[in-house]
Structures are given as structure tokens and as C-alpha cells.
């Protein structure tokens, strides 16, 4: 039905429509100009835009021959497209000729340069290489900006200038994308999104319906690729984007820009309503993937600093607000961004913030179901809000997430105090830092950060999940067991993985519990591995902070350090200390103003490894951060742990209290096909029993286990007896 | 003269003076009460004080038998004295009986407990051990607070209660201090200051002139010890306190509290005018020792977090403001503290802030001359204020600084972006963190952080200065060469050390230069070592951040790490990589939003060591942070370096520029008895010549050196040809 409906809207573009008409329209430009002086956020954004161009006018124009991937010429071409796009908008708003002249002069320089370029000297391959940039990805971003700039100043150009610019650079570039790079153009992937957007935006700017249709439906216009297909496949029904939050931010922007241009030029497509308003859902669920500090949760390839203030999120959010139902919670986020897009949508946001229409954004516990049908596992987010501070627990049992995905099935991370407490390493890359391999992904991104041992999940036999094959990982997503966030006092989520390691079934259940027994929410973690064969199971906790105490008697490698292994990431871990223990393992660390303790059930075979990242790192690319690894050789095994925040440390007033945890012991009482029973005990006659169903997650089924002379019974997938 | 004048003021205390009369007086208490509701900072402080007591009332009173040094009982006794002192003030202000009852009830419990106590079970020695606390130091702090509380509630107590409290705890404690601990009481040291203050405050509270006189003039009243002698000897004429800023904060508080009590009870001593108003000078120069982030510069034994907001600085500052001339710049600092003391002085501060009388505090370049006569070297602070951000360069050529001093003569540190860029490690201690040796100094404080190699200065032959002897270091302070901060564009300081290593003369000259050639101030560093014998000279740079580039070809210890040495701190450094080079050494790192590069002259004998702290650290007490060490075997040698901040890194907007420095080469052109000539060259035909006199620092003397076929001439101790 959906496809049929769209087939009929391939209308011819109205050649006589007033310009600009892509992301902003002529009337929007007029409205912005008229609103100047009365809408603070518009004024400050406008002032910043003018300052950018004043700076550009004050310095020599430069369109250099591209030589690097992250150095001057790379950055210069990025600056150039930003300046041109901004100048275009300013011209549309003010009609000042100097802005149009700036775009014209620069485009004429590009028209001279571009035809002389072959493959970029730093290109990784013919396949991914651009001409102006080392990868086509950046080149598509260039064209997305330039198409807008060109549309804005089109009327100010002489016909000969238009001809020269279109024939020497704009059309050849689009031809490069839809011709030699057709496979990338038609790929269901964020690179594909940027490419179709660049082609489609240029199509609108040139009134070229053929280009627009290729962008919308693929180079063969067969709907196997192109923008619409991407809307179908890249998001779950809830709007979750499979690459994860860091790439969500990057991938979203072209969706919204192009959607805005489509809406202005082919309003009959109702693109914002498409797939039950998938674009509005994607933006909102993208915002949900922020840490308490406003950064994107950094699983998969991600730079940890990336935040809601990223420029890509500004335009996406503004468009969503204006075209996606004026959700007042988005204004709260826009206010934190502190800047709007110079467009009709941005004007609406600025105006409504000035009118105090914003409501607080409701960060919630949410299960991010993955896959186009929402059936490829999920990322579970549990949040708790005691006092004025948020705890966030993240458990990943989702799909692989394409090429930037990590082998981190059933990995978790934990946030408190607006900080990482148990971290996900993120990627190994120094974005745009030229001396660091031109700002590209570094070798250690593959050898370290993608590997399973780099994550807070079980590595089996010192090998990464799926033997490190992305293709194998893509074939087999994680499996949700259950997600129960209805009761704020006890929220539980559980995921499964049985394909990552042949013959090993894994199930991890994590609970975030608020109790008067504890000053802060505590985490219960039950990780069960089942196999018919014997394996080594390694479970790390990449804690952030300074180790202050442990129950483990260890030998410290004080005078010589060697790596923990030779491959699959183990070669990057220094062994700092190790010991064997039984009964209970405890280790405590201090992070900022609070203590944290992991208390974990151990048996006599448990080895505890204290490690630090940084071995085999000849170029100093890794952060030298610590972890404690619980290692066990067994056929089947349950790692049962409690993570307890406790006490207070305040170094200026020299206050320290409750450096010792309440929890003293964690014990696995039973682990059967039916279920797992874990007992947590501690000071003050404190005792919890946590029970998880190991079969189906039926809320009505009653489970009974007899163990240690006791009968344990509960109904539904889990229970906590306090 | 000074001593004579004081001899005549030993007046008898007026038994009939209204109470309280120590840090606050009866009329001040009335004035505070009357001002409630009209002075915001007073109101918020008062509200906090009341909340503290509400909390105390709501929980059981506990005066536990002391067992630990940093755990519950330690913290509880600290809480108790804070509550009692606060309750005393609140009683004086409000007259509400419950506050007096609280102090009475608790003191009666102490009167029961104290007589049963012997030496504290965690005491290090008879000499330093207390009874309530593991060291007498904490016990004196207890008495300083309790004397005030007792004075405040005195009138509300029955005579029998007074007798019991005085005879069972207060007088015995004072007797313990002035008897068995007389040596500590009379010692010219911050422990001595706390002790005399506790004894003197109790003396005033008990109207006991004998105790007061012992506090003022020593247990023998011979003026060889006691408060007045401390005022003579612990500060330089400018008010610099020889232990350095971290202990300044701690040491200052009793000076001001006791001075306030003296002024109320023996106004004829004019204590605030004593020694040319040394107390006001000491406070003001203490504030000057703040980093741009408002923390105390952490040389010597210091915890880096300690800041101007420390409670000790609040009371010291308030008293200084009120009794030391109402310097409006201090109000600026008080406003940042956000809290005042509940006293007449605090009331004045709060009132004048409400009246907007504050002026911005003028942080300046200043030479902190050390020693009672100001002739024991100095700590030089150079500051530069381009745009709205401060650069701070610290060079230490001061006295040893007593037992908490480090072997760091001619060491430096550098701040920018409100952060450490080249760090001083500080001490190895987790204050009050019970699992870390009860919060006391850790073994690595001695084996690592005091050692010379832990600092940014030259270590000779892998041995610490003065062979690690504090006594030897005390005998021989650093020597100032010159300090010239008159020209904001080029500020230069220079210090010397010739006793730290037998037969080695060392001179370090550092300049902070603001030039249109650089976006930020750059540092020129010329460290000359002269010896008749051959030595190994190691100069580390403890840079903060991520190494991004180096000109050195190195071998990395990727698969095995070993320590750099076996003693004097070298055993705590892992060798990560090393290489040899000649010509110029460059290494760059990224810290927060900026790049930094050290460019250093090297000859063919220069070895470059990349190291990381953390070897031989079995208890995980050290921070695993990096350094680059320049190593040279020579008789005499000049390390000439430039530290250049450059470029910008902004990960959210993905901006990076100028990752490469401007400076490309540093060369030592000449180094003679007469002077040293260093050339700095770089991009854009950039060339500087920096010249330093190696003889006397006479501003009128002309120096001439012929080298490399050129004649270099300058007048005065230094010159920079740009």
C-alpha cells in the first residue's frame, strides 16, 4: 500500500517555485528576517552566522588541492561548505549581495579545481575514496551543504556562471555518486543516507526530477535502495537506529534535512507522516539515548564526548519539533543546545522557547528494540531518579549494528554522578586529530575496542564473539528475554545470546533496585553460561576510579608487566595482579564523590585478574584504564554480582563516610533449567533473594526450585524477595 | 622593641567579661541574631548551622571509644566537635536552651570517656599519638572547637557540671599538651600552632591566664615557642608560609581563630597589627597561591582537590577581612566560598557582600620569598591573562618546607584551561579514606612523590636531591637569581641550586611570553647544569593528556614492561618506550581542548624515555600518569625547551585545527660562565633569541658572548630578541 501510494507522487518539479526551496523557503527566510530582534535564540544564532562570514570575508578565500585526511585541506573544505551554506541562508534573509558573491566566487574556484582531481591521495580504496575528501562520505556532506547554498544564491548568478558551476562540479559530483559509487548510494547504511541526501538536494536545487527520484528510490529507481527504503529498514518501528547512538546523531541529520526539502518540494509525499511518523520517533528515541551528562551512550564505535549539543542534533531536532507535532519536551532539549538552525523550523523553536512553551524532557527506562521489525533484540536502559541524580544501567542484547558494531553482546555499562562508573571503552579514534592517522579509526579500534574482552560481558576461551566476524554477528541478533520497568523500586531486564559462541548459551539478567536499605540504587547482575563442554569464562568490570580495597589476596606484578594474552584484545591488557579465591569476591573503588563495591559470588575455581589497558600500544593510542576480570573454568557457571554505590567522599571539606559497603556476601543458591536463585546478604541482617526464570518469560507461570533444603517459588520471569 | 612591648600586656583576664568572648563575643552574637533575614549569606549559613543541629538532635548522641584512624570513630569525634561548636554559637545567638543542653550532654559523655583512655590504639608513636584521636593534631582541633562551645554555654551549666567537664577532660587534655607534649606545643610548626591555639583558647574560656601565657609564649613562657614566636618564624615578611599552600590552608585557621580570641581578650596586644600586619599578609598571599581553578598549587605534600572553599579558608578570610583592613578584594573570594563564618567577622563579610562592596581579586605574578627574613629562596608564580583565560607557571627555588617538603628544587608546573598541563604529582594520600591506610600518608608518599624524579626538575645520577635527607634540605634553601614580571609580554624568573647535588651547579630560568606569533602564552625553559665530573641528567615533563605525536624514533616496550630503576622513585616508573635523538626533540599531546608541544634542544647523546607512573605499586596507590624524560650523560649540559600551546580541539562539533606547533627548532648557541644563548625558530621565518646571565643578576651589567660567528650582547640578567 505504502509503496503504491508513493508511486503516484513522482510529480515534476515546479521550475517556477521561488528560491530558496530546499531546507528553507523564501517565505521562511523573510519570516526569520522579520523576527530579528524579538527572538533571543534566533538573534544569537544569527549573530554567530554573521560572525562566521565576517571572519571569512576578512581572510583570503582558499580552495586548496586536497592532500590530507584530517589536516588543513580536509578542515578547509569543511569550513568552506559551512561558510557557503551559511552565506546562502544569510543572502536569503538579507539580500545582501556580498553573501551571494562569496558563494559564487568560491563555487567558481571549485569549478576550476574539481575537474582536475582524481582519486584523493589518502583514499583507502577506490570504493570508499572521494576526490575532494579522502572518503566519499565527507564529499556527500559537502554537496548537501553546497546544494543548499547554490539554491539560495541561484537567482544572483549569471547564466554562464550557473552553467560553469553545474557542469564542472555539481553534476559531475552527483554523477560520481550515482555512477561509480552507485552501490554505496543504494546501500542501506548511514553513508547511503548522506549520499542520497546530497543527490536529492542537488536534484531539487537543479529542478532535476531524475536526480531526486534516484535519491528517493535508488539509482535504478527500483526502491531497493534510496531514501524511502532506508526509512523502512534503518529504524525499528520505535525509531531505534541500529548503529547505536553515536552514529544515530550523524545518520539522522541528512534524514531530516532531506525530509524537510522533500516536504517543501513534494508535500504530497507526507514524508513526516511516513511509516507512522518514523522520523519524529527516531529523533525522540535518539534523545533517550543520552547519558545523565547529556552525551550519547558510547557503545559500538563511538567517541564519548559526543553530545546533544552536536550541530547535527540541532537541525534534526528543530525540524522534528516544527514538522513532527511540536512536542514541548523537545524545546527543553533545544534550550540545552542553546542554538537553533537558521530555518523556518529553527525560528519556530526559538519563538516557542521565548514563549516558555517547553516541558522537561522525560528521560525514562526504555527498551530500544532493534531491527526493522523490532525483533532483533534490544538495548535495555534502566534509569532511577533518587534525589536529584540519575542512575543509568545499559544492557545490550541487540543486533550487531553493522560495521561499527562491537562484539559486545550482553555487555553493560553504568552511570552515576553524571559519570561513567562502569565504562564502555568506546572507539579508538581521535576525531579529526591529524597526527593520529588523520583522525581516522586507529588500528586498535579493531584489535582492542571491538573485541569482546574490551566489554563488560563474558568472553569465552579468550576469543571474541562470532570469532570476530561482523557478518556472522549480523546474521544473528541478540535475544530479549524480558524487560520490566513498571515498578520503579525494582526494574529488571534480561537478554540472551546463544550464537556468539558455539555450544554456549548465555543469559544475563540485571536489576536496578531502589531500597531504603541503600542510599543509592544498587545493581544485581546474574550472568549464566551453560555448556556441555568445559570453557574458560572471563567477566570484566571496567570500573572507573581508584581501587581502594579488595577481599582478594593477590600477587602483584610489581616489577614486570606482561600482557594477558596474544590476540582478540587480550594482547592489550597488562596483568597487574591476580589471585584465586572462593566464597565471595569484593573490590571497591572511589570515583569522584562516592565509593562503589562489586560483591560477586565465587567458587574455589575463581581467579581474579587486575588488569590495565595499554599493552601492545606502540603509538600511545589507548587510554590506560583498569578492570577487574573474574575468570572461571567450568562447563556451566553463574556470575552473580551486586554493584553497590555507598558513602561519600568530599576532599575539600575532608569528609569521608561509609567507605565499606553494606553487602557482604553474594551466593548462587540454585541454577537449573527452571531458574537461578541468588542470595545477597549484608550488614544489619540484610538478606535478599533474587530469582530469575531460565525458560520462557511467561508472567503467569509459577516456578519452583528446591535447593539447600529450601523451596523457592515465584511467578513470572523474576522475583526479588526483600 | 616588639618583645618588650608585649611583656607589659600580660594582664589578668577580666573574670566578669560577658560570655562568649573567644571567637565571637556576646554583642556579636546579638548583632548576628538581629541581622537575620536581611543578609543573604548570613541567612544561608545560619540555616545550614541549624540543619546540622536538627540532624544531630534527630539521631542518637554517640561518644564512642576511639579505635580507628579515619574510620567511624575518628569521623564521629570530628562530627561531635563540629556540632558542639555550632551548637555553642547557635545558643549564643538564640538563647534556645536545647543547644546548650546538647553541648552539656555531650561534654559530660566526654568527661566520662576521656579519663579511661590511654594512648590511641592506632597512634604511630607516644610522641605524636593522642587519646581521642590517633594523633594529637586532631585532638588539638577538637579542643579548639570545644573551648569555643564551652565558653558559649558556660553560663547555662551548673557549677558541678563545669567542675566535672573541666576536671575530667578539658584541663587534663590541656595538661597532656603542655606536659608530655610540651615539645610539640613549643615547636615552630603547624602542629604547634594548633596546639597553642587549643591551649590558649581553653585558657581564655577558663579565664586561666597561665594557660594563655603558655600558649602565647611557650610552656616555659620564655618566648622560644608559642604563638608569638610562630608569627615571627613561620612566615616570610610577605606572609608566605614555608610549608606551601596546602598546609597554609590548614595552618592558617588556628592563627586567625586564636588571633581573634586574643583581640577580644587582650586587645592591647594589637595582634592583627603585629609584625607589620603579618596575618593579613599571610591570608592574602595564601589566596595568591591558587590555581586558575581555585585550588591550591599542590607542591610539597598536598592533595590536589584542596580549594579556596575549604572551611579553614572561610574563617581565616572572614577574620582577615574584618580585622585586617576590610580589603574589598577579599569579598570577591568570600563570594566564591559562598559561606561565611557565624561570627562578627562573618557578619561583616556577609553584610558587605550584600552591599556589593566587593572588588575582583587581583591574581598577579608574584615571587613568594621564603624564610623568616625572606632570604631562603622563593616560589615564583608567573601569570598571563590573554583573552579570558589564565596561564600560570610555577617555579620552585624555595626552602625545603619542613617535613612535608619534597625534593623538588627547580621543579615547575604549568596551568592552562583551568587545568594542569604539566603537573606536580602532589602527595600519595587519600584523605580520610579509611581503606587506604586510614586516610594517612601512604608509603609511596615517601618512595615516590617526595623523590626528585617525581618532579619536573633535573635528577642527577638517578638519585634524589640532598640524598633524600630532609635535614640536609632544610639547611640549604634554594637561591633566587632574579624575578622580572614588570613587562606582561615577557616575564622571566630564575632560580639556582648548588647544594642538592655535590659538585653540580644548577640554574633554571623560565619565561612566560605573550606574542602575536602565538595564540597563547608560550614558556621558554633553560635549565643549565654545570659540573667538573660526568653525570647523568634526567629532566621529566609530566604532561597531562594524550600523546599525539613525537619526532623521536623509539622502541616501545609493547610486550613487557619493566621499571626504570630500583630506588629514589625510579622503581615506580614503567619504561614504555625509549629512543635516542639529536638535533631537536618534539613531543605533542592533547589536553582537553588544546594541543601542547614541547620542543627541546638535543644533542647526539640525548635519550628520550617515555614512562608511566605505577610500577612497584602493589596496593594500587598511584595514579598511572605519563611523562617524557630527557636524559643526557655529560659534565655540563643545558636543557633548553619551549612549551607551546596551540590549536583547538572540540570533539562535539568535531573541530580540530593547528595540531602542529609553530616552533620547530630549539638550539643552544652558547653556554658560558657569562651567559646562555638559546635560539628558537619555527614556521613563518620565526626566530627568537633568549639570553640569560649566568653570573650576578645586575640590571646594569652588559653581557657579550661570541658564538657561531655572531656577537650576542645584552644588558641585565636576561633578554629576549624577537
Coordinates of N, CA, C and O in Angstrom, one line a residue, chain A residues 106-201:
Chain A
X106 N 33.5 31.3 -4.5 CA 34.1 30.1 -4.0 C 33.7 28.9 -5.0 O 34.5 28.0 -5.3
X107 N 32.4 28.9 -5.4 CA 32.0 27.8 -6.3 C 32.7 27.8 -7.6 O 33.0 26.8 -8.2
X108 N 33.1 29.0 -8.1 CA 33.8 29.1 -9.3 C 35.2 28.5 -9.1 O 35.8 27.9 -10.0
X109 N 35.8 28.7 -7.9 CA 37.1 28.1 -7.6 C 37.0 26.6 -7.6 O 37.8 25.9 -8.1
X110 N 35.9 26.1 -7.0 CA 35.7 24.7 -7.0 C 35.5 24.2 -8.4 O 35.9 23.1 -8.8
X111 N 34.8 25.0 -9.2 CA 34.6 24.6 -10.6 C 35.9 24.5 -11.4 O 36.0 23.7 -12.3
X112 N 36.9 25.2 -11.0 CA 38.2 25.1 -11.6 C 39.0 23.9 -11.1 O 39.6 23.2 -11.8
X113 N 38.9 23.7 -9.7 CA 39.6 22.6 -9.1 C 39.1 21.2 -9.4 O 39.9 20.3 -9.8
X114 N 37.8 21.1 -9.3 CA 37.2 19.7 -9.3 C 37.6 18.9 -10.5 O 37.9 17.7 -10.4
X115 N 37.5 19.5 -11.7 CA 37.7 18.7 -12.9 C 39.2 18.1 -12.9 O 39.5 17.2 -13.7
X116 N 40.1 18.8 -12.2 CA 41.5 18.3 -12.2 C 41.8 17.2 -11.2 O 42.9 16.7 -11.2
X117 N 40.8 16.9 -10.4 CA 41.1 15.9 -9.3 C 40.8 14.5 -9.8 O 39.8 14.2 -10.4
X118 N 41.7 13.6 -9.3 CA 41.5 12.2 -9.4 C 41.1 11.7 -8.0 O 40.7 12.5 -7.2
X119 N 41.3 10.4 -7.8 CA 41.0 9.8 -6.5 C 41.9 10.5 -5.5 O 43.1 10.8 -5.7
X120 N 41.3 10.8 -4.3 CA 42.0 11.5 -3.2 C 43.3 10.7 -2.8 O 43.2 9.5 -2.7
X121 N 44.4 11.4 -2.6 CA 45.7 10.7 -2.3 C 45.6 9.9 -1.1 O 46.4 9.0 -0.9
X122 N 44.7 10.2 -0.1 CA 44.7 9.4 1.1 C 43.5 8.4 1.2 O 43.2 7.9 2.2
X123 N 42.9 8.2 0.0 CA 41.8 7.3 0.0 C 42.2 5.9 0.4 O 43.3 5.5 0.0
X124 N 41.3 5.3 1.1 CA 41.6 3.9 1.5 C 41.5 2.9 0.3 O 42.2 1.9 0.2
X125 N 40.5 3.2 -0.6 CA 40.2 2.4 -1.7 C 39.4 3.2 -2.7 O 38.9 4.2 -2.4
X126 N 39.4 2.7 -3.9 CA 38.6 3.2 -5.0 C 37.1 3.3 -4.5 O 36.4 4.2 -4.8
X127 N 36.8 2.3 -3.8 CA 35.4 2.1 -3.4 C 34.9 3.2 -2.5 O 33.8 3.7 -2.6
X128 N 35.7 3.5 -1.5 CA 35.2 4.5 -0.5 C 35.8 5.9 -0.7 O 35.5 6.8 0.0
X129 N 36.8 6.0 -1.6 CA 37.5 7.3 -1.8 C 36.7 8.3 -2.5 O 36.0 8.0 -3.5
X130 N 36.9 9.6 -2.1 CA 36.3 10.7 -2.8 C 37.4 11.4 -3.6 O 38.5 10.9 -3.8
X131 N 37.1 12.6 -4.0 CA 38.0 13.4 -4.8 C 38.5 14.6 -3.9 O 39.6 14.8 -3.7
X132 N 37.5 15.3 -3.4 CA 37.8 16.5 -2.5 C 38.2 16.0 -1.2 O 39.0 16.6 -0.5
X133 N 37.7 14.9 -0.8 CA 37.9 14.3 0.6 C 38.4 12.8 0.4 O 38.2 12.2 -0.6
X134 N 39.0 12.4 1.5 CA 39.6 11.0 1.4 C 38.5 10.0 1.3 O 38.7 8.9 0.9
X135 N 37.3 10.3 1.8 CA 36.2 9.4 1.6 C 35.0 10.1 1.1 O 34.8 11.3 1.4
X136 N 34.2 9.4 0.3 CA 33.1 10.0 -0.3 C 32.1 10.5 0.7 O 31.4 11.5 0.5
X137 N 32.1 9.9 1.9 CA 31.2 10.3 3.0 C 31.3 11.9 3.2 O 30.3 12.6 3.2
X138 N 32.6 12.4 3.4 CA 32.7 13.8 3.6 C 32.3 14.6 2.3 O 31.8 15.7 2.4
X139 N 32.5 14.0 1.2 CA 32.2 14.7 0.0 C 30.6 14.8 -0.2 O 30.2 15.8 -0.7
X140 N 29.9 13.8 0.3 CA 28.5 13.9 0.2 C 28.0 15.0 1.2 O 27.1 15.8 0.8
X141 N 28.7 15.2 2.3 CA 28.3 16.2 3.2 C 28.6 17.6 2.6 O 27.8 18.5 2.7
X142 N 29.7 17.6 1.9 CA 30.0 18.9 1.1 C 28.8 19.2 0.2 O 28.3 20.3 0.2
X143 N 28.4 18.2 -0.5 CA 27.3 18.5 -1.5 C 26.0 18.9 -0.9 O 25.2 19.7 -1.4
X144 N 25.7 18.2 0.3 CA 24.5 18.5 1.0 C 24.4 20.0 1.3 O 23.4 20.7 1.2
X145 N 25.6 20.5 1.8 CA 25.7 22.0 2.1 C 25.6 22.9 0.9 O 25.0 23.9 0.9
X146 N 26.4 22.4 -0.1 CA 26.6 23.3 -1.3 C 25.3 23.4 -2.1 O 24.9 24.4 -2.7
X147 N 24.6 22.3 -2.1 CA 23.3 22.3 -2.9 C 22.4 23.4 -2.3 O 21.7 24.1 -3.0
X148 N 22.4 23.4 -0.9 CA 21.5 24.5 -0.3 C 22.1 25.9 -0.6 O 21.3 26.8 -0.9
X149 N 23.4 26.0 -0.6 CA 24.0 27.4 -0.8 C 23.6 27.8 -2.3 O 23.3 28.9 -2.5
X150 N 23.8 26.8 -3.2 CA 23.6 27.1 -4.6 C 22.1 27.5 -4.8 O 21.9 28.5 -5.5
X151 N 21.2 26.8 -4.2 CA 19.8 27.2 -4.3 C 19.5 28.6 -3.8 O 18.8 29.3 -4.4
X152 N 20.2 28.9 -2.7 CA 19.9 30.2 -2.1 C 20.4 31.4 -3.0 O 19.8 32.4 -3.1
X153 N 21.5 31.2 -3.7 CA 22.1 32.3 -4.5 C 21.8 32.2 -6.0 O 22.3 33.0 -6.8
X154 N 21.1 31.2 -6.4 CA 20.9 30.8 -7.8 C 20.5 32.1 -8.6 O 21.1 32.4 -9.6
X155 N 19.5 32.8 -8.1 CA 19.0 34.0 -8.8 C 20.0 35.1 -9.0 O 19.9 35.9 -9.9
X156 N 21.1 35.1 -8.1 CA 22.1 36.1 -8.2 C 23.2 35.8 -9.2 O 24.1 36.6 -9.4
X157 N 23.1 34.6 -9.7 CA 24.2 34.2 -10.6 C 23.9 34.4 -12.1 O 22.7 34.3 -12.5
X158 N 24.9 34.7 -12.9 CA 24.7 34.9 -14.3 C 24.5 33.5 -14.9 O 25.1 32.5 -14.4
X159 N 23.8 33.3 -16.0 CA 23.6 32.0 -16.6 C 24.9 31.3 -16.9 O 25.0 30.1 -16.7
X160 N 25.9 32.0 -17.3 CA 27.2 31.4 -17.6 C 27.8 30.8 -16.4 O 28.5 29.8 -16.4
X161 N 27.7 31.6 -15.3 CA 28.3 31.1 -14.0 C 27.6 29.8 -13.6 O 28.2 28.9 -13.2
X162 N 26.2 29.8 -13.7 CA 25.5 28.6 -13.3 C 26.0 27.4 -14.1 O 26.2 26.3 -13.6
X163 N 26.1 27.6 -15.4 CA 26.5 26.6 -16.3 C 27.8 26.0 -15.9 O 28.0 24.8 -15.8
X164 N 28.7 26.9 -15.6 CA 30.1 26.5 -15.3 C 30.1 25.7 -14.0 O 30.7 24.6 -13.9
X165 N 29.4 26.2 -13.0 CA 29.4 25.6 -11.7 C 28.7 24.2 -11.7 O 29.2 23.2 -11.2
X166 N 27.6 24.2 -12.4 CA 26.8 22.9 -12.5 C 27.5 21.9 -13.3 O 27.6 20.7 -12.9
X167 N 28.1 22.3 -14.4 CA 28.8 21.3 -15.3 C 30.2 20.9 -14.9 O 30.6 19.8 -15.2
X168 N 30.8 21.8 -14.1 CA 32.2 21.5 -13.7 C 32.3 20.8 -12.4 O 33.3 20.1 -12.1
X169 N 31.3 21.0 -11.5 CA 31.5 20.4 -10.2 C 30.2 19.7 -9.7 O 30.2 18.6 -9.3
X170 N 29.0 20.4 -9.8 CA 27.8 19.8 -9.1 C 27.4 18.6 -9.8 O 27.2 17.5 -9.2
X171 N 27.1 18.6 -11.1 CA 26.6 17.5 -11.8 C 27.7 16.3 -11.9 O 27.3 15.2 -11.6
X172 N 28.9 16.7 -12.1 CA 29.9 15.6 -12.1 C 30.0 14.9 -10.8 O 30.2 13.7 -10.7
X173 N 29.9 15.7 -9.7 CA 30.0 15.0 -8.4 C 28.8 14.1 -8.2 O 28.9 13.0 -7.7
X174 N 27.6 14.6 -8.5 CA 26.4 13.7 -8.4 C 26.5 12.5 -9.3 O 26.1 11.4 -8.9
X175 N 27.1 12.7 -10.4 CA 27.3 11.6 -11.4 C 28.3 10.6 -10.8 O 28.2 9.4 -11.0
X176 N 29.3 11.1 -10.1 CA 30.3 10.3 -9.5 C 29.6 9.4 -8.4 O 29.9 8.2 -8.3
X177 N 28.7 10.0 -7.7 CA 28.0 9.2 -6.7 C 27.0 8.2 -7.3 O 26.9 7.1 -6.8
X178 N 26.2 8.6 -8.2 CA 25.2 7.7 -8.8 C 25.8 6.8 -9.8 O 25.1 5.8 -10.2
X179 N 27.0 7.0 -10.3 CA 27.6 6.2 -11.3 C 28.6 5.2 -10.6 O 28.2 4.1 -10.1
X180 N 29.9 5.6 -10.5 CA 30.9 4.6 -9.9 C 30.5 4.2 -8.5 O 30.9 3.1 -8.1
X181 N 29.8 5.1 -7.8 CA 29.5 4.8 -6.4 C 28.0 4.4 -6.2 O 27.5 4.5 -5.1
X182 N 27.4 3.9 -7.2 CA 26.0 3.5 -7.1 C 25.7 2.5 -6.0 O 24.7 2.6 -5.3
X183 N 26.7 1.6 -5.8 CA 26.5 0.6 -4.8 C 26.4 1.3 -3.4 O 25.5 0.9 -2.6
X184 N 27.3 2.3 -3.2 CA 27.2 3.0 -1.9 C 25.9 3.8 -1.8 O 25.3 3.9 -0.7
X185 N 25.6 4.4 -2.9 CA 24.4 5.2 -3.0 C 23.1 4.4 -2.6 O 22.3 4.9 -1.9
X186 N 23.1 3.2 -3.0 CA 21.9 2.4 -2.8 C 22.0 1.5 -1.6 O 21.1 0.7 -1.3
X187 N 23.1 1.7 -0.8 CA 23.3 0.9 0.4 C 22.4 1.4 1.5 O 22.2 2.6 1.7
X188 N 21.9 0.4 2.3 CA 21.1 0.8 3.4 C 22.0 1.0 4.6 O 22.3 0.1 5.4
X189 N 22.4 2.2 4.8 CA 23.6 2.5 5.7 C 23.7 4.0 5.8 O 23.3 4.7 4.9
X190 N 24.3 4.5 6.9 CA 24.4 6.0 7.0 C 25.2 6.6 5.9 O 24.9 7.8 5.5
X191 N 26.2 6.0 5.3 CA 26.9 6.6 4.2 C 25.9 6.7 3.0 O 25.9 7.7 2.3
X192 N 25.0 5.7 2.9 CA 24.0 5.8 1.8 C 23.0 6.9 2.1 O 22.6 7.6 1.1
X193 N 22.7 7.2 3.3 CA 21.8 8.3 3.6 C 22.3 9.6 3.2 O 21.7 10.4 2.6
X194 N 23.6 9.8 3.6 CA 24.2 11.1 3.2 C 24.3 11.2 1.7 O 24.1 12.3 1.2
X195 N 24.6 10.1 1.0 CA 24.7 10.2 -0.4 C 23.4 10.5 -1.1 O 23.4 11.4 -2.0
X196 N 22.4 9.8 -0.7 CA 21.1 10.0 -1.4 C 20.6 11.5 -1.1 O 20.0 12.1 -1.9
X197 N 20.9 11.9 0.1 CA 20.5 13.3 0.5 C 21.2 14.3 -0.4 O 20.6 15.2 -0.9
X198 N 22.5 14.1 -0.6 CA 23.3 15.0 -1.4 C 22.8 15.0 -2.8 O 22.6 16.1 -3.4
X199 N 22.5 13.9 -3.3 CA 22.0 13.8 -4.7 C 20.6 14.4 -4.8 O 20.3 15.1 -5.7
X200 N 19.8 14.0 -3.8 CA 18.4 14.5 -3.9 C 18.3 16.0 -3.7 O 17.5 16.7 -4.3
X201 N 19.1 16.6 -2.8 CA 19.1 18.0 -2.5 C 19.6 18.7 -3.8 O 19.0 19.7 -4.2

